[in-house]
Short mmCIF file of C-alpha atoms in Angstrom, two decimals:
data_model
loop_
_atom_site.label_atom_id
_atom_site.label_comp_id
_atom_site.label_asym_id
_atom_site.label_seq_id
_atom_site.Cartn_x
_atom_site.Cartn_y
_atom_site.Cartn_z
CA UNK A 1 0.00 0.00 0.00
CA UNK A 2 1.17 3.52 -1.49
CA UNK A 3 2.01 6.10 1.55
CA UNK A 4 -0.63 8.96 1.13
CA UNK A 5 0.35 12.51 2.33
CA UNK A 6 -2.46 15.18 2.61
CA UNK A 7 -1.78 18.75 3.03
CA UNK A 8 -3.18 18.87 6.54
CA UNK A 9 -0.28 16.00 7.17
CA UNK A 10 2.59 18.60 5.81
CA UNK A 11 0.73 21.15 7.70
CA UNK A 12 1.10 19.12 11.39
CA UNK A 13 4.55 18.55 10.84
CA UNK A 14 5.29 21.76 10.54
CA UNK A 15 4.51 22.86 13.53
CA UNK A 16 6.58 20.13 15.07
CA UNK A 17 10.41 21.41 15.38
CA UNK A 18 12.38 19.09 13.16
CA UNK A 19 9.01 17.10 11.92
CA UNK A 20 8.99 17.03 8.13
CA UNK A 21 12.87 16.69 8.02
CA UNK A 22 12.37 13.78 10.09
CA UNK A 23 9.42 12.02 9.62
CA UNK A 24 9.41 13.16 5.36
CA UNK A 25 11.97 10.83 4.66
CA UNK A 26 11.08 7.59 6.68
CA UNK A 27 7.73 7.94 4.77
CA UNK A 28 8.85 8.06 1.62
CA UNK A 29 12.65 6.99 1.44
CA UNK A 30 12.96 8.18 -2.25
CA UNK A 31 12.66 12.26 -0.45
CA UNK A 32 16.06 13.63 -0.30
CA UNK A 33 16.58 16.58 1.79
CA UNK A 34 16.06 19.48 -1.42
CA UNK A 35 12.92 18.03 -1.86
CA UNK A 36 12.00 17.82 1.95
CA UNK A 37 12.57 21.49 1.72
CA UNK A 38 10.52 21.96 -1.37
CA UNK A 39 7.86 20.29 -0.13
CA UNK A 40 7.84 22.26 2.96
CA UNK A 41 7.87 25.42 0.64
CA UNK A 42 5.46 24.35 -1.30
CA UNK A 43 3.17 24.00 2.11
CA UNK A 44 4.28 28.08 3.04
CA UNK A 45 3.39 28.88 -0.28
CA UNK A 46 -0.18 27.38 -0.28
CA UNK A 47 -0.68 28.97 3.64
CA UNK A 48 0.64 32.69 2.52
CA UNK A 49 -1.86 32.73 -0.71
CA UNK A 50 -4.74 31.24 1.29
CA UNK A 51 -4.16 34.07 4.03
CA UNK A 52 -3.41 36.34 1.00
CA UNK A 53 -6.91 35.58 -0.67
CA UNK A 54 -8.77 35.52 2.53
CA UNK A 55 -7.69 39.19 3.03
CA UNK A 56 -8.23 40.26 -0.84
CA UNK A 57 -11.74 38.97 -0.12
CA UNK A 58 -12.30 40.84 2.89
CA UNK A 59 -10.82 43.96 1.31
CA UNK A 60 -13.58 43.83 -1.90
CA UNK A 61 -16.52 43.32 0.74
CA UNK A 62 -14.88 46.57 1.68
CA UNK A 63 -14.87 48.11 -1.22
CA UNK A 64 -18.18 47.12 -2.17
CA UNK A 65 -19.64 49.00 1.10
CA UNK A 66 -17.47 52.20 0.27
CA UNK A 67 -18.54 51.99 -3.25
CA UNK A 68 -22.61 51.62 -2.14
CA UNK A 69 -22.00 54.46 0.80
CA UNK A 70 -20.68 56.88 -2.00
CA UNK A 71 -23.55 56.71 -4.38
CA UNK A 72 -26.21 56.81 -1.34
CA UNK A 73 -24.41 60.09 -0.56
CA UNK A 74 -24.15 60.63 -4.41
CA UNK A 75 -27.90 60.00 -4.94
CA UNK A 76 -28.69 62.10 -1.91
CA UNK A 77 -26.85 65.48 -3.37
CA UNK A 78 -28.24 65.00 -6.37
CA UNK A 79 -31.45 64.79 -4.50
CA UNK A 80 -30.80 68.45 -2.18
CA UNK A 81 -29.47 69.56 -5.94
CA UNK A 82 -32.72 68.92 -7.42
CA UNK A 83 -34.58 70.57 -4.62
CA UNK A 84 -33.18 73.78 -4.83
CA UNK A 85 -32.94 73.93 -8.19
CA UNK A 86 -37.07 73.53 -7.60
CA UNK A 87 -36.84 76.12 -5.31
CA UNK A 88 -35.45 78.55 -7.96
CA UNK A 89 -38.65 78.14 -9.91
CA UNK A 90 -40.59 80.01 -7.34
CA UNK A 91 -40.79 83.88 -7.04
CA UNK A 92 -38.05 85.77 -5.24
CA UNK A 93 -40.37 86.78 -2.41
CA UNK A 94 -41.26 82.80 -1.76
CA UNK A 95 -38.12 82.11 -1.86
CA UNK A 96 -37.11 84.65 0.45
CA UNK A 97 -39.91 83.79 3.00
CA UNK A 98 -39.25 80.29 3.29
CA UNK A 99 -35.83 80.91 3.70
CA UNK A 100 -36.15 82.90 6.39
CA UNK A 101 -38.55 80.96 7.98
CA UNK A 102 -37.03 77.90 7.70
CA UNK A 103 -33.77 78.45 7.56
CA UNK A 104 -32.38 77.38 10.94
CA UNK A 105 -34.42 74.34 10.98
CA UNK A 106 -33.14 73.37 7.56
CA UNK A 107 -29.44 73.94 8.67
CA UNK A 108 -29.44 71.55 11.94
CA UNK A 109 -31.41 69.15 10.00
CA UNK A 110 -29.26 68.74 7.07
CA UNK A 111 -25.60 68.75 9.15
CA UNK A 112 -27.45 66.35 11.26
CA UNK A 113 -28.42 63.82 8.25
CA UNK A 114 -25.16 64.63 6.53
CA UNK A 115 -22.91 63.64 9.40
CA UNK A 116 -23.90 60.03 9.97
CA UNK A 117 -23.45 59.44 6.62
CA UNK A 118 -20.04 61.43 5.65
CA UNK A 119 -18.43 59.56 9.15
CA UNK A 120 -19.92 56.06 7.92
CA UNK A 121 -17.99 56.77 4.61
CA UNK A 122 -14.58 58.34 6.23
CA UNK A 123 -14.95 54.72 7.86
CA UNK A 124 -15.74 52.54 5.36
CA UNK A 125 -12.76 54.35 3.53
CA UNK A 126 -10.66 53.69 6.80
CA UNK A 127 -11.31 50.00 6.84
CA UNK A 128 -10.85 50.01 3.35
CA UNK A 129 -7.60 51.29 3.63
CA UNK A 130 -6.49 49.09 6.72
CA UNK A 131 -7.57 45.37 4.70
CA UNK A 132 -5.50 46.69 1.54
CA UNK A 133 -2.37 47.62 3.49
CA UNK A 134 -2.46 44.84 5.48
CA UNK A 135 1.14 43.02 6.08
CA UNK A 136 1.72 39.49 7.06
CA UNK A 137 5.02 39.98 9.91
CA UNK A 138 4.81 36.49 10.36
CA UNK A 139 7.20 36.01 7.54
CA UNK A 140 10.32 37.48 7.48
CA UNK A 141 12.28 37.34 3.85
CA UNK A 142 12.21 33.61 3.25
CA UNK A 143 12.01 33.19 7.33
CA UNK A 144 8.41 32.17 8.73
CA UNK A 145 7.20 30.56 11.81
CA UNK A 146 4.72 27.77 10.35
CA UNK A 147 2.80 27.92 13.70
CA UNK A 148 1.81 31.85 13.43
CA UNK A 149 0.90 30.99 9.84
CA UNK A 150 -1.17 28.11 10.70
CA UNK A 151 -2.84 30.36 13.21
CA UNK A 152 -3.82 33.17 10.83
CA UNK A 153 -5.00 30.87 8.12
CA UNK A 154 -6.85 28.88 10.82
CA UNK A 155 -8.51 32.35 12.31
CA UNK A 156 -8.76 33.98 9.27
CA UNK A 157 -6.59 36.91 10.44
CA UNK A 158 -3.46 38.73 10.04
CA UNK A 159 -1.20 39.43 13.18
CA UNK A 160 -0.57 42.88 13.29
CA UNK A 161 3.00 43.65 13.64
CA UNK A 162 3.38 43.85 17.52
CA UNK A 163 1.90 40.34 17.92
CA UNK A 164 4.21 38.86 16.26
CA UNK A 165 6.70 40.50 17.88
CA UNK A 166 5.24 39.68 21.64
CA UNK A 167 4.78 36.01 20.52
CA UNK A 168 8.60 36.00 19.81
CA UNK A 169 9.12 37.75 22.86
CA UNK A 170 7.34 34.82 24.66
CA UNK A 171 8.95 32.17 22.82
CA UNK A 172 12.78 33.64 23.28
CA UNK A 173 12.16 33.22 27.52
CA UNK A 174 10.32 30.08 27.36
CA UNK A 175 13.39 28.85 25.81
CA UNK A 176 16.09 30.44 28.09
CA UNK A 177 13.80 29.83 30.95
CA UNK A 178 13.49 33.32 31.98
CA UNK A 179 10.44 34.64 33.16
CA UNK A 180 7.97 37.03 31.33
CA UNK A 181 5.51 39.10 32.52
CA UNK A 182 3.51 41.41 29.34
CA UNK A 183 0.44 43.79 29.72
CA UNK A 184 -2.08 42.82 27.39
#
């Protein structure tokens, strides 16, 4: 019987120090160490475009909500457009009463439904922004820790720059022993 090896197997011996370099080759004898490594590789590869992907997605759901804020802000200018535009129709002295009249009551109520809306785009344009630029510190050149890159694929996040950096942290003094004590 033929020796299967699924991606999910690759994927547990990574996170096992030493695992596919020495469990790899008693599987399948025929491995030599290049292509140990290129298998291996080939497993990062897969992880960082799966990540990769799951973010592009997230960042078009993003842009799809900035894109349907802006013409719901679009469609209502047009809309206080057409109104005055209306209101030009009417004689000078209308015009002049009802602005007068009205015109305090007009101003609060307009900033007042213009605010919401400008503040849910400035954020949608935020978040936007954020899901685009977001960097994966988990790798480092050709340098990655499979076990932070099985976490973000696995919770469908990226570690922001810090994490990775307070995970490290915590890893250098479990291995010198050395105590560590870290506000979260």
């Amino acid at each position: 019987a033929e020796a299967l090896l699924s991606f999910q197997d690759v994927g547990q011996l990574m996170l096992v120090h030493g695992g596919p370099e020495i469990v790899l080759p008693h599987l399948c004898p025929l491995l030599k160490a290049r292509d140990v490594g290129d298998v291996t590789a080939a497993w990062a590869l897969a992880m960082l475009l799966s990540s990769r992907t799951i973010i592009c997605k997230r960042a078009i759901v993003q842009l799809q909500r900035l894109e349907e804020l802006a013409k719901r802000c679009r469609m209502e200018l047009d809309h206080g457009a057409e109104k005055k535009s209306e209101g030009r129709r009417k004689s000078w002295l209308q015009r002049t009463l009802t602005s007068l009249t009205a015109k305090a009551d007009k101003d609060e109520s307009s900033e007042r439904e213009a605010q919401p809306q400008t503040l849910e785009l400035v954020e949608a344009a935020q978040q936007t922004a954020i899901c685009l630029s977001a960097e994966q510190h988990c790798v480092q050149g050709m340098q990655y820790d499979p076990r932070l890159m099985s976490f973000e694929f696995i919770s469908r996040i990226v570690l922001r720059k810090k994490q990775v950096a307070l995970v490290r942290a915590m890893q250098t003094s479990v291995k010198e022993g050395k105590p560590l004590v870290h506000q979260m």
